[in-house]
mmCIF file of C-alpha atoms and ligand atoms in Angstrom:
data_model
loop_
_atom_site.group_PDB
_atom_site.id
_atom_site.type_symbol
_atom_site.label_atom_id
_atom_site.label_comp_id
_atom_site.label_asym_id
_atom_site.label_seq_id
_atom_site.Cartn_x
_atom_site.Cartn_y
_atom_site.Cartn_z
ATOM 1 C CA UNK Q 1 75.181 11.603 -16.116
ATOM 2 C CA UNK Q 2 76.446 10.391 -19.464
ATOM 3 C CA UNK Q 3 75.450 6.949 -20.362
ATOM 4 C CA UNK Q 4 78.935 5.470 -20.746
ATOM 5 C CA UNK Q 5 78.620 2.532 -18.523
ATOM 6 C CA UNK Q 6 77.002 1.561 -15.065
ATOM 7 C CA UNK Q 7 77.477 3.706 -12.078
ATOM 8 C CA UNK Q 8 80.103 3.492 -9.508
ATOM 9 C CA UNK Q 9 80.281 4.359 -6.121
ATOM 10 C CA UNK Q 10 81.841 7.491 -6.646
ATOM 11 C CA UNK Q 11 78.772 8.725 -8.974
ATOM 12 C CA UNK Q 12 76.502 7.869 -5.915
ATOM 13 C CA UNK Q 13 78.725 9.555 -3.557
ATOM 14 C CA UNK Q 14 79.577 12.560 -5.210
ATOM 15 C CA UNK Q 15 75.852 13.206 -7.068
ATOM 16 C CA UNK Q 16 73.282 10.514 -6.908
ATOM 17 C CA UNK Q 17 72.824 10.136 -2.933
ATOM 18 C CA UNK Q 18 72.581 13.913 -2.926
ATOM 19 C CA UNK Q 19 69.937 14.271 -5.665
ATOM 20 C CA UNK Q 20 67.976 11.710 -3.898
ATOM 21 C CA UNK Q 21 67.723 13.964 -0.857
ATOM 22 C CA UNK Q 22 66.924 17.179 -3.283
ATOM 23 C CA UNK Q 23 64.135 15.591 -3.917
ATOM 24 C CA UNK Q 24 62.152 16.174 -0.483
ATOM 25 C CA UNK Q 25 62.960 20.125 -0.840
ATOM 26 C CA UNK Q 26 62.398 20.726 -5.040
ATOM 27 C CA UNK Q 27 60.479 19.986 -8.004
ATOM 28 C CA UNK Q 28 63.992 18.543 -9.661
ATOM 29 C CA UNK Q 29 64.567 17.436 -13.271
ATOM 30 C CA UNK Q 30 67.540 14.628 -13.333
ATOM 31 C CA UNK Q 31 68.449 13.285 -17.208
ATOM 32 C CA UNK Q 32 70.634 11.046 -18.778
ATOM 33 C CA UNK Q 33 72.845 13.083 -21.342
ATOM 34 C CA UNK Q 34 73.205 10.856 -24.571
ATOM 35 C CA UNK Q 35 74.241 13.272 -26.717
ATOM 36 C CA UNK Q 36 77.164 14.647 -24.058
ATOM 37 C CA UNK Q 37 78.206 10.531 -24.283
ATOM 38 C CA UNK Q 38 78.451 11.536 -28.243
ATOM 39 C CA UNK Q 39 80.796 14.531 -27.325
ATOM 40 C CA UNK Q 40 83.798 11.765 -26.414
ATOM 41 C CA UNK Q 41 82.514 8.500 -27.384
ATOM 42 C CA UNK Q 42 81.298 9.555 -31.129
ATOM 43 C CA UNK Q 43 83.040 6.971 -33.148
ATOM 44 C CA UNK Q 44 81.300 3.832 -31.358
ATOM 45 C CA UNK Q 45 77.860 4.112 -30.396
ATOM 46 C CA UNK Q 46 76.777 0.629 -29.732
ATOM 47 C CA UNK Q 47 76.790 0.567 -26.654
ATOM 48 C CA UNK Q 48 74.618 4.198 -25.400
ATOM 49 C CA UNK Q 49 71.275 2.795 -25.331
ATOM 50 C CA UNK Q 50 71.864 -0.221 -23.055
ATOM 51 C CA UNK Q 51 74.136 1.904 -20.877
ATOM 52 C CA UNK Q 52 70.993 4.494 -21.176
ATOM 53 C CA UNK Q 53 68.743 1.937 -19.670
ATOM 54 C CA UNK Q 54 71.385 0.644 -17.038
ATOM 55 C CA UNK Q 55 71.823 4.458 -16.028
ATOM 56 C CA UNK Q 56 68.320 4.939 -15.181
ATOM 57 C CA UNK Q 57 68.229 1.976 -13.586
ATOM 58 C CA UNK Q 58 71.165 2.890 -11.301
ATOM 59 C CA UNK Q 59 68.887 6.448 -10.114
ATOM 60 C CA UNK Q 60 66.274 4.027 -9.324
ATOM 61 C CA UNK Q 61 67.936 2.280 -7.330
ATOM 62 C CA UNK Q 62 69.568 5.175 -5.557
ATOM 63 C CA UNK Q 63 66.132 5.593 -5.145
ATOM 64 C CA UNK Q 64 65.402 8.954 -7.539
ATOM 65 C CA UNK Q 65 61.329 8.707 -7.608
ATOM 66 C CA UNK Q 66 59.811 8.899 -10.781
ATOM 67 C CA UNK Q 67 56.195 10.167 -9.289
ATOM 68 C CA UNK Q 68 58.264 13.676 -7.539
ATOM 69 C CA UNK Q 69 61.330 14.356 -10.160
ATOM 70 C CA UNK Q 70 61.649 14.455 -13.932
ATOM 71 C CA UNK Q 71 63.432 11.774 -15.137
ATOM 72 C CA UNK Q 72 64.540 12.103 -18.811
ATOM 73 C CA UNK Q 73 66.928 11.315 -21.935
ATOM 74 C CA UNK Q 74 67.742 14.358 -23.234
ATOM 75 C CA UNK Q 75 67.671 12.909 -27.061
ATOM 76 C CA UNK Q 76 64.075 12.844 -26.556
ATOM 77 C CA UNK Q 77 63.871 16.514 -25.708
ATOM 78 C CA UNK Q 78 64.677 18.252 -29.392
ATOM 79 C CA UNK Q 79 63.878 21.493 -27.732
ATOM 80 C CA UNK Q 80 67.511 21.428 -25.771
ATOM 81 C CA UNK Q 81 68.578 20.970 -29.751
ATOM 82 C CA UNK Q 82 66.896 24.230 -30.657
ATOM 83 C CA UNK Q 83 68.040 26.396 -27.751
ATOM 84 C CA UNK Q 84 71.762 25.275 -28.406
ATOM 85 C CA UNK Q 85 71.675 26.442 -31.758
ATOM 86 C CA UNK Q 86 70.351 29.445 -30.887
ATOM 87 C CA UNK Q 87 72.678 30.453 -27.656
ATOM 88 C CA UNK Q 88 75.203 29.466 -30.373
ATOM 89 C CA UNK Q 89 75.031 32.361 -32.144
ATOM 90 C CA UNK Q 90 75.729 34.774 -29.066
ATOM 91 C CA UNK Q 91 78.288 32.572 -27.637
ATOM 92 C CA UNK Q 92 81.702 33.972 -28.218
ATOM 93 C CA UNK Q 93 84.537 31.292 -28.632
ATOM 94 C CA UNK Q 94 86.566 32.231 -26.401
ATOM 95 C CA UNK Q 95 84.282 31.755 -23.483
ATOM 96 C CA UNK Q 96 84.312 27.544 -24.578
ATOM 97 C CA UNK Q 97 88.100 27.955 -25.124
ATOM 98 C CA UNK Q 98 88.702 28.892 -21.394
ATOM 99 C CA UNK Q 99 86.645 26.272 -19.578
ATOM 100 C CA UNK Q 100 89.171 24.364 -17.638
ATOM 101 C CA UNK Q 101 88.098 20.779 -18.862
ATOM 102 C CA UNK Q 102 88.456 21.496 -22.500
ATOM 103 C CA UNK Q 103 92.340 21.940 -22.131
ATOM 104 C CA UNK Q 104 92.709 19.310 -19.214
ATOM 105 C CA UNK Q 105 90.569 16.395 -21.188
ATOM 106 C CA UNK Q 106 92.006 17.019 -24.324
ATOM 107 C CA UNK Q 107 95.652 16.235 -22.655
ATOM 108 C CA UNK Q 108 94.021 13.931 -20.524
ATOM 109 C CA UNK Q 109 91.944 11.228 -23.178
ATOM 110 C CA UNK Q 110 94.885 11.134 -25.239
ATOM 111 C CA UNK Q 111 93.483 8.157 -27.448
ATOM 112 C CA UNK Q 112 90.294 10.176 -28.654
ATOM 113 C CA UNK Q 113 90.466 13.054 -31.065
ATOM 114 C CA UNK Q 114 88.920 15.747 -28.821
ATOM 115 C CA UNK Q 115 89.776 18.727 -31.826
ATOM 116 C CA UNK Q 116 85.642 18.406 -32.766
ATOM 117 C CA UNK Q 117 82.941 21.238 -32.714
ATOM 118 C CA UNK Q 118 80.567 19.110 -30.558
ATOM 119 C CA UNK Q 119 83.542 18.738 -27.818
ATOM 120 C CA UNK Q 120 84.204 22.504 -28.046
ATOM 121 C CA UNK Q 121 80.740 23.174 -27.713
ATOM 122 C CA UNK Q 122 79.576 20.825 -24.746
ATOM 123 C CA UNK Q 123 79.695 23.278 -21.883
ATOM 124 C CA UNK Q 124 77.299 25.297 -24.018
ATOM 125 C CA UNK Q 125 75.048 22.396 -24.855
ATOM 126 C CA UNK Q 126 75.033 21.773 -20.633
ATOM 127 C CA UNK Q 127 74.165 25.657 -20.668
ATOM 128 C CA UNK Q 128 71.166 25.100 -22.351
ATOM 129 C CA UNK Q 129 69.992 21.793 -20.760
ATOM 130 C CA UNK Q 130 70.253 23.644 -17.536
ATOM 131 C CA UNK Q 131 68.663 27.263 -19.209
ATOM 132 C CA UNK Q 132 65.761 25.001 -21.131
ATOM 133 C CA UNK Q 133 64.009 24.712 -17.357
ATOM 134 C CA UNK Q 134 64.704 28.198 -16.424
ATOM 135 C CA UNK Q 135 65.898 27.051 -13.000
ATOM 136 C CA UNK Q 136 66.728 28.341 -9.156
ATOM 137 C CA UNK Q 137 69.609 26.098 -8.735
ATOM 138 C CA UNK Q 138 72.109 23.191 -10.413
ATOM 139 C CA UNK Q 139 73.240 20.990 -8.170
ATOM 140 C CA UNK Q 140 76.916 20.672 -8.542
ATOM 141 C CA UNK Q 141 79.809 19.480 -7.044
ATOM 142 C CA UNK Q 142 82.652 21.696 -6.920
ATOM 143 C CA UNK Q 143 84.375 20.800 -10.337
ATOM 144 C CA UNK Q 144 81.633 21.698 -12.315
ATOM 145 C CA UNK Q 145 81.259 25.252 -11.282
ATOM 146 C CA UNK Q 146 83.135 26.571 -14.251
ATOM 147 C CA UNK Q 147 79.935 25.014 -16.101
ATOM 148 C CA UNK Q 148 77.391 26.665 -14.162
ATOM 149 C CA UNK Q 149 79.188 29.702 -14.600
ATOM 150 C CA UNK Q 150 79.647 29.848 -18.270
ATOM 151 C CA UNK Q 151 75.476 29.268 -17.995
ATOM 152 C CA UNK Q 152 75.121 32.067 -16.668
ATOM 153 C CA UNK Q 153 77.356 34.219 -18.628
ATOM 154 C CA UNK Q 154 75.574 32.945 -21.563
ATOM 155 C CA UNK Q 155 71.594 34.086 -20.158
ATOM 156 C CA UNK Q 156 72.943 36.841 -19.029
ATOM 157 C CA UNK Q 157 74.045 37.980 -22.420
ATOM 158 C CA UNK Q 158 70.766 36.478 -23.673
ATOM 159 C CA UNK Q 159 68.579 38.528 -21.709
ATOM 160 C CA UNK Q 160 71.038 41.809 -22.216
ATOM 161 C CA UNK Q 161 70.191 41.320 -26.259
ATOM 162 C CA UNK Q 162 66.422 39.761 -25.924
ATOM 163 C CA UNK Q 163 63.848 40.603 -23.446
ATOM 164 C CA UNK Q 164 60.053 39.215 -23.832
ATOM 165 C CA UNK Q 165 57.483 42.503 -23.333
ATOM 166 C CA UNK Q 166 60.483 43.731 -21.102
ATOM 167 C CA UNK Q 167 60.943 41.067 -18.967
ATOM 168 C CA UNK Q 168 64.153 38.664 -18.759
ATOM 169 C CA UNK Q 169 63.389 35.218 -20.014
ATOM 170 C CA UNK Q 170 66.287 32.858 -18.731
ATOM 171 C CA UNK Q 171 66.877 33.429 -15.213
ATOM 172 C CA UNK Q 172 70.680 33.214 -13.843
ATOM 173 C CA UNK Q 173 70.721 29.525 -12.647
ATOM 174 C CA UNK Q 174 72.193 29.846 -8.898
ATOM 175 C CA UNK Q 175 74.921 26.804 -7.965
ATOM 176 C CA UNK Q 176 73.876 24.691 -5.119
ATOM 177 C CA UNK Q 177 77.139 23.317 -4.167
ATOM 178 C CA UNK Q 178 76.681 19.835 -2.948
ATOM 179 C CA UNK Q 179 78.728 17.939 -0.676
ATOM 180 C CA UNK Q 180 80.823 15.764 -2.879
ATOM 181 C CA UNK Q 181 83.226 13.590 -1.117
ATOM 182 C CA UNK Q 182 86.461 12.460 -3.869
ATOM 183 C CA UNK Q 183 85.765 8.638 -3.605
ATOM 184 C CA UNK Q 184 89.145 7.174 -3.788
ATOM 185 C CA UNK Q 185 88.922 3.507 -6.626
ATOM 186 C CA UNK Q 186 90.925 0.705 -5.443
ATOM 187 C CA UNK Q 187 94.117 2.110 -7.205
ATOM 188 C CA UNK Q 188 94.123 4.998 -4.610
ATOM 189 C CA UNK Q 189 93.341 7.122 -8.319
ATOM 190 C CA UNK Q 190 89.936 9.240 -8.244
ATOM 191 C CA UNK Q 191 86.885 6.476 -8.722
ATOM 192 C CA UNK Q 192 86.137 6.778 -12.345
ATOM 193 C CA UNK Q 193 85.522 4.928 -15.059
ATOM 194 C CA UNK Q 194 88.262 5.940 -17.274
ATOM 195 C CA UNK Q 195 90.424 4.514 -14.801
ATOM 196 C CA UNK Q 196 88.965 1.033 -14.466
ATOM 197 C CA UNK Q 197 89.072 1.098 -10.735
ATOM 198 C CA UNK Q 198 85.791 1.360 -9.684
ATOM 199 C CA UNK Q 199 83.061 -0.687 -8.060
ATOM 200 C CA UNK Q 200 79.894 -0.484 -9.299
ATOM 201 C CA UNK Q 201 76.607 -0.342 -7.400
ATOM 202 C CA UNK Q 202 75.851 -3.394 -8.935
ATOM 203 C CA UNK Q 203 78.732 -5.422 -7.912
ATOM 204 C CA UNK Q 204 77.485 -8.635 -5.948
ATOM 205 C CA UNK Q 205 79.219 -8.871 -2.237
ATOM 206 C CA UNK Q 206 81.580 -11.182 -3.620
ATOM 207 C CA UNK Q 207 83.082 -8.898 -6.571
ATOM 208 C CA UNK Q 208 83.068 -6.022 -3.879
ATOM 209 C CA UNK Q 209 84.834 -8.182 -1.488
ATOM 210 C CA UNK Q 210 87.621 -8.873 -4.044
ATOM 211 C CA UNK Q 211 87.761 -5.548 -5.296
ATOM 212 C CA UNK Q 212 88.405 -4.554 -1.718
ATOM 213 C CA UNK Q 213 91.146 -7.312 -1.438
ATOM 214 C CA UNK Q 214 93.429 -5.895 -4.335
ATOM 215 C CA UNK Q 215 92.933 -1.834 -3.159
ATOM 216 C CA UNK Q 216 96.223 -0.207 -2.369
ATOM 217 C CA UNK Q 217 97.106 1.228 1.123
ATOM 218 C CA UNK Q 218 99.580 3.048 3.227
ATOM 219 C CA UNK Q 219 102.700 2.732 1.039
ATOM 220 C CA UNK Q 220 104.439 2.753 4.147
ATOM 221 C CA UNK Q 221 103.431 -0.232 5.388
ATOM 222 C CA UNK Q 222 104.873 -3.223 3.871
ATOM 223 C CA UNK Q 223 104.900 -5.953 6.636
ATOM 224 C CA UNK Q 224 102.187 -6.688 8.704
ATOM 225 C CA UNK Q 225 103.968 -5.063 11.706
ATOM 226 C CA UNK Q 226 104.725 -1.938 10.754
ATOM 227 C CA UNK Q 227 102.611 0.860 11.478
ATOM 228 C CA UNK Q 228 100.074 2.698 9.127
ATOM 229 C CA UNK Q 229 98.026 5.571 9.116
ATOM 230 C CA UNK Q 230 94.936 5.924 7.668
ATOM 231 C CA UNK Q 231 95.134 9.436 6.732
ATOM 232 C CA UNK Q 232 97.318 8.297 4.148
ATOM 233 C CA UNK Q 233 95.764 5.142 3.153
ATOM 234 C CA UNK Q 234 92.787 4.719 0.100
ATOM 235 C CA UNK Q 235 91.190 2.096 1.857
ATOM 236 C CA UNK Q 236 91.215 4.353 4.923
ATOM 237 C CA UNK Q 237 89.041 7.098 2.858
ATOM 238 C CA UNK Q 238 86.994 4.507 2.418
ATOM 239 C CA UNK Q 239 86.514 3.679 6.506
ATOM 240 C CA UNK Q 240 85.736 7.624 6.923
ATOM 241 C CA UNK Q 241 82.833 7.820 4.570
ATOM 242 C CA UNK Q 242 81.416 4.570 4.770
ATOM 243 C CA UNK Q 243 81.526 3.043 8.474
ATOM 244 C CA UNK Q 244 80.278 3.820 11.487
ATOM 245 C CA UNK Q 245 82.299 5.970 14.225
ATOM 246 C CA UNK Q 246 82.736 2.840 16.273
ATOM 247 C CA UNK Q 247 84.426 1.071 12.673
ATOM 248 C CA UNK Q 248 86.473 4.237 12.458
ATOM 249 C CA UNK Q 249 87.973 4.051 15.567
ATOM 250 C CA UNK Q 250 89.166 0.500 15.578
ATOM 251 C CA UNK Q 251 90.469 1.107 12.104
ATOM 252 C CA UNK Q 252 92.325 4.161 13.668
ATOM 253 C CA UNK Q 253 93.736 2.163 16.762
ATOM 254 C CA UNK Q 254 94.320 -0.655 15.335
ATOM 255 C CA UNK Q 255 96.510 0.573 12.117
ATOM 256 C CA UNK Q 256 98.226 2.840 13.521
ATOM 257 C CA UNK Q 257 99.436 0.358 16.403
ATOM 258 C CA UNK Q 258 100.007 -2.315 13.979
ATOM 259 C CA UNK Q 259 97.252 -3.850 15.934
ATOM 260 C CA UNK Q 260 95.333 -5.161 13.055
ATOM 261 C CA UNK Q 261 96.522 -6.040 9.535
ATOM 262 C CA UNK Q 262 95.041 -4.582 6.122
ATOM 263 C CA UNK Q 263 93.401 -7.541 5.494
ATOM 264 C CA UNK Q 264 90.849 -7.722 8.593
ATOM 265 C CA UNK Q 265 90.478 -3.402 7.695
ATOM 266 C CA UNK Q 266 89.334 -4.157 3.758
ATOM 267 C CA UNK Q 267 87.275 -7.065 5.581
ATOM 268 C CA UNK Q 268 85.406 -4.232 7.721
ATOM 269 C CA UNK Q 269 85.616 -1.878 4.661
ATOM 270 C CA UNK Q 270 83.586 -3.990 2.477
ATOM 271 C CA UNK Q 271 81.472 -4.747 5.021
ATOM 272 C CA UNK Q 272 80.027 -1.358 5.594
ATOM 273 C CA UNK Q 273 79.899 -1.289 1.391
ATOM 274 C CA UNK Q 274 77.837 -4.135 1.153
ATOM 275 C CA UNK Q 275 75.134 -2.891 3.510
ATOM 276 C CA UNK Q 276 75.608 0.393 1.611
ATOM 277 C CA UNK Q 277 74.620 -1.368 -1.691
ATOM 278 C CA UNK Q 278 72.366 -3.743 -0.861
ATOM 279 C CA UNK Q 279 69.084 -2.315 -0.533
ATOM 280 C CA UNK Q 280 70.285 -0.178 -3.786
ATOM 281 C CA UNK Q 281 70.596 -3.674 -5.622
ATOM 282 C CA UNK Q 282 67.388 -5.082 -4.022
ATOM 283 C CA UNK Q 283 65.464 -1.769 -5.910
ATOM 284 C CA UNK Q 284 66.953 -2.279 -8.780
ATOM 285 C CA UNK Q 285 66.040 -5.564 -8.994
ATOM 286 C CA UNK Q 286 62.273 -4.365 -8.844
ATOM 287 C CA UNK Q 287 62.030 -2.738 -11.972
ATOM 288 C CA UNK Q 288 61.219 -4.441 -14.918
ATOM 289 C CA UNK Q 289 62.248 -3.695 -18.993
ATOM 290 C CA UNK Q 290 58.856 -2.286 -19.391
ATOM 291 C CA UNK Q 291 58.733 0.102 -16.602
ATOM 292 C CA UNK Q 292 62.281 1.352 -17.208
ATOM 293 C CA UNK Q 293 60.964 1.745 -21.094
ATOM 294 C CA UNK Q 294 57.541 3.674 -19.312
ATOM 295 C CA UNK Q 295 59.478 5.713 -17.198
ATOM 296 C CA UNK Q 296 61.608 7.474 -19.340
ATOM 297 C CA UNK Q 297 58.777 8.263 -21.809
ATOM 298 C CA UNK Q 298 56.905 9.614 -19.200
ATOM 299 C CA UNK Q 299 59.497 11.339 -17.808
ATOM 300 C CA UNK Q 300 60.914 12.799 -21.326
ATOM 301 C CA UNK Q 301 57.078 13.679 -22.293
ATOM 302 C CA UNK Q 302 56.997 15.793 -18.856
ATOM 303 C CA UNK Q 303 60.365 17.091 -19.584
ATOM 304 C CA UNK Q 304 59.372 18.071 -23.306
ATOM 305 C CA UNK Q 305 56.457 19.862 -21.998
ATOM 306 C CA UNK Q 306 58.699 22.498 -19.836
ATOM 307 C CA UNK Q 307 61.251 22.623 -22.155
ATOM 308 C CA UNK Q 308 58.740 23.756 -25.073
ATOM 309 C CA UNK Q 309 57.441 26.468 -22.329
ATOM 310 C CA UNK Q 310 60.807 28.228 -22.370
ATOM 311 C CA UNK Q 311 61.423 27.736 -25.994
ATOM 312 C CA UNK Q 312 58.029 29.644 -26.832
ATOM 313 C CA UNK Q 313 59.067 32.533 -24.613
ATOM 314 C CA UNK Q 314 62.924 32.825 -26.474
ATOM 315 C CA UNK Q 315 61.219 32.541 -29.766
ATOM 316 C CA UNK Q 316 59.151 35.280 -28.793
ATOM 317 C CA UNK Q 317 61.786 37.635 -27.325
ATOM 318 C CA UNK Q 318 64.374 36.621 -30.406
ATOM 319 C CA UNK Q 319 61.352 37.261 -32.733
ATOM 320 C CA UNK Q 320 61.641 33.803 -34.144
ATOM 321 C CA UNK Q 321 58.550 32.896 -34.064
ATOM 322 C CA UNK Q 322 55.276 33.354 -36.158
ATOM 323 C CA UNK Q 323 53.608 33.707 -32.931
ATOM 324 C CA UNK Q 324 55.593 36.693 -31.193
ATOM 325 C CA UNK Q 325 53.645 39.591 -33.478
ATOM 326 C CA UNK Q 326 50.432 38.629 -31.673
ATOM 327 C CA UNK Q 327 52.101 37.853 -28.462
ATOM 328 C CA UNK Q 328 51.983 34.487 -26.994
HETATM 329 P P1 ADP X 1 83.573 9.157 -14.437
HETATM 330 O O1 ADP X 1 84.861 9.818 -13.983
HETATM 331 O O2 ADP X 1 83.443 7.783 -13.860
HETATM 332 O O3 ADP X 1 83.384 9.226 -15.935
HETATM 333 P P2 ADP X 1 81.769 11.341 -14.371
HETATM 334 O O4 ADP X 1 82.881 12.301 -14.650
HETATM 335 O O5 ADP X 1 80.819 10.983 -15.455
HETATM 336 O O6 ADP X 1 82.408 9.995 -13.782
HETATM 337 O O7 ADP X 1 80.979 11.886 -13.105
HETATM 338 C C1 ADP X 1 79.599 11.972 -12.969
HETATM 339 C C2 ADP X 1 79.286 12.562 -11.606
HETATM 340 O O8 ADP X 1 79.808 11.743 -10.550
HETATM 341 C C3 ADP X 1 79.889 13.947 -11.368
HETATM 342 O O9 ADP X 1 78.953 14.717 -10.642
HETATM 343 C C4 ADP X 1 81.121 13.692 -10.529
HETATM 344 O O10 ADP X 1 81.441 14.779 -9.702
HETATM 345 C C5 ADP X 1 80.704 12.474 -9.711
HETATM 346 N N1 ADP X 1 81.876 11.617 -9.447
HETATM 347 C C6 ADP X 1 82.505 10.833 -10.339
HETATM 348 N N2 ADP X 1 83.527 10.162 -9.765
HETATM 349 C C7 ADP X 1 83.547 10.543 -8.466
HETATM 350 C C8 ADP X 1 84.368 10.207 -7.326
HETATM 351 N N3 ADP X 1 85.374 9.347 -7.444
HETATM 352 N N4 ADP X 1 84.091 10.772 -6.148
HETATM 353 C C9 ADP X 1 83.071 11.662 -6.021
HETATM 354 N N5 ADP X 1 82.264 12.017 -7.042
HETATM 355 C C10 ADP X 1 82.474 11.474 -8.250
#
């Protein structure tokens, strides 16, 4: 995640609440990518260390566990520095030219200046954040499978020029598609904070509640007794991955027979959101400055510590290294 402001529910939907479940089955590394928040947000940086703190605040109280995962900021890893310099010089330009989301957020974040090196070259910084821990798998929702990809495009024509005593030294990453439901904000948009329609896993029940209030619904229904359907309806995508199959049903019934009126449905709506977010805002509300400040130090020291594993090995194999004529 890029520290560019607090997480929404989206960001728990589609990644966090996964990760957190990752956890029980592998030894996972999760960061915070300040230097990816450079990549669009370059001309005011004021603002990416306190967002850097509230992000890792937001996996903690998602509940990522500091004592089973690696929890980083990858500005405190130089070594992801080193290895994107070097995968650099193999990478061919038209490989960054063709990843969907260069064209798309170029026309899309038409009040930044997107024509930089550093935005060209972010899926291949992302390559070698993933490479750097010579990983199985990246968990990924489906839109970022061009990334993963492109990673492995880029080892594989590492290893075809490099090899250390004959051996391949960044393994193809495989993706492990997670199940990423599109959380709809309360403009019936995509959640997402370019948008300014989200709600944050912070929001107190009252802020939520009022979010809820102003969401948009079935277009179609404009007076309290017409009929909706909440197929078609935001605050209805919100019903199906939120409440309970008894919720569901009533919201169901009772919309599409007019039965019950949009207000008393974003009533039962933010009701299954609150209990959602509550015992996420309880846990973050155990964590103090200090320990956040701990955590990530720890976590970046463990971090550094793999990542300079790897980098010995390509230094070796691209005979970079002072080290490689005597082996490691
Ligand atoms: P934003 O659009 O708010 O800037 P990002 O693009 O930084 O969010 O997304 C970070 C992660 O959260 C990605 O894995 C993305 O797939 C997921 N994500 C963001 N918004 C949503 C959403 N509305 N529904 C599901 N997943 C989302």
């Amino acid at each position: 995640m890029r520290p560019t402001g607090k997480l929404h529910l989206g960001n728990y939907m589609g990644a966090l609440a996964n990760w957190v479940k990752l956890q029980d089955q592998y030894d996972c590394y999760f960061f915070i990518a300040d230097w990816h928040a450079l990549t669009s947000d370059y001309a005011d940086t004021s603002q990416i260390a306190a967002n850097t703190r509230d992000v890792l605040l937001d996996y903690l109280a998602a509940g990522l566990d500091p004592a089973r995962s690696v929890l980083f900021l990858q500005s405190k890893v130089l070594q992801h520095a080193e290895l994107n310099l070097l995968l650099g010089m193999i990478t061919p330009l038209g490989w960054l030219e063709r990843v969907p989301t260069y064209k798309e957020q170029q026309e899309n974040l038409t009040g930044k200046d997107l024509s930089n090196y550093g935005f060209l070259g972010y899926p291949l910084l992302m390559a070698s954040d993933i490479l750097i821990y010579q990983p199985q798998f990246v968990p990924v929702g489906n839109d970022q499978t061009a990334h993963v990809e492109l990673t492995r495009e880029v080892a594989r024509r590492f290893n075809q020029f490099y090899k250390l005593d004959g051996r391949e030294v960044l393994p193809e990453p495989k993706v492990l598609l997670t199940p990423s439901p599109k959380l709809p904000g309360t403009d019936g948009r995509k959640m997402s904070k370019s948008y300014g329609n989200t709600i944050l896993l912070t929001d107190p029940e009252p802020v939520v509640r009022q979010k809820l209030k102003t969401m948009v619904t079935d277009p179609a229904r404009i007076r309290r007794t017409d009929k909706g359907d909440p197929d078609v309806c935001p605050v209805g995508d919100m019903h199906k991955v939120f409440s309970t199959p008894e919720t569901l049903a009533k919201v169901y019934d009772g919309c599409r027979s007019a039965g019950i009126g949009c207000i008393e449905c974003k009533g039962w709506a933010a009701d299954a959101l609150v209990k959602v977010l509550e015992p996420i805002q309880i846990r973050r509300a155990s964590f103090t400055g200090t320990q956040v400040s701990e955590i990530l130090e720890d976590g970046s020291n463990r971090a550094r510590a793999r990542a300079e594993q790897t980098m010995q090995e390509v230094r070796a194999a691209m005979q970079m290294s002072q080290d490689s004529a005597a082996g490691l």
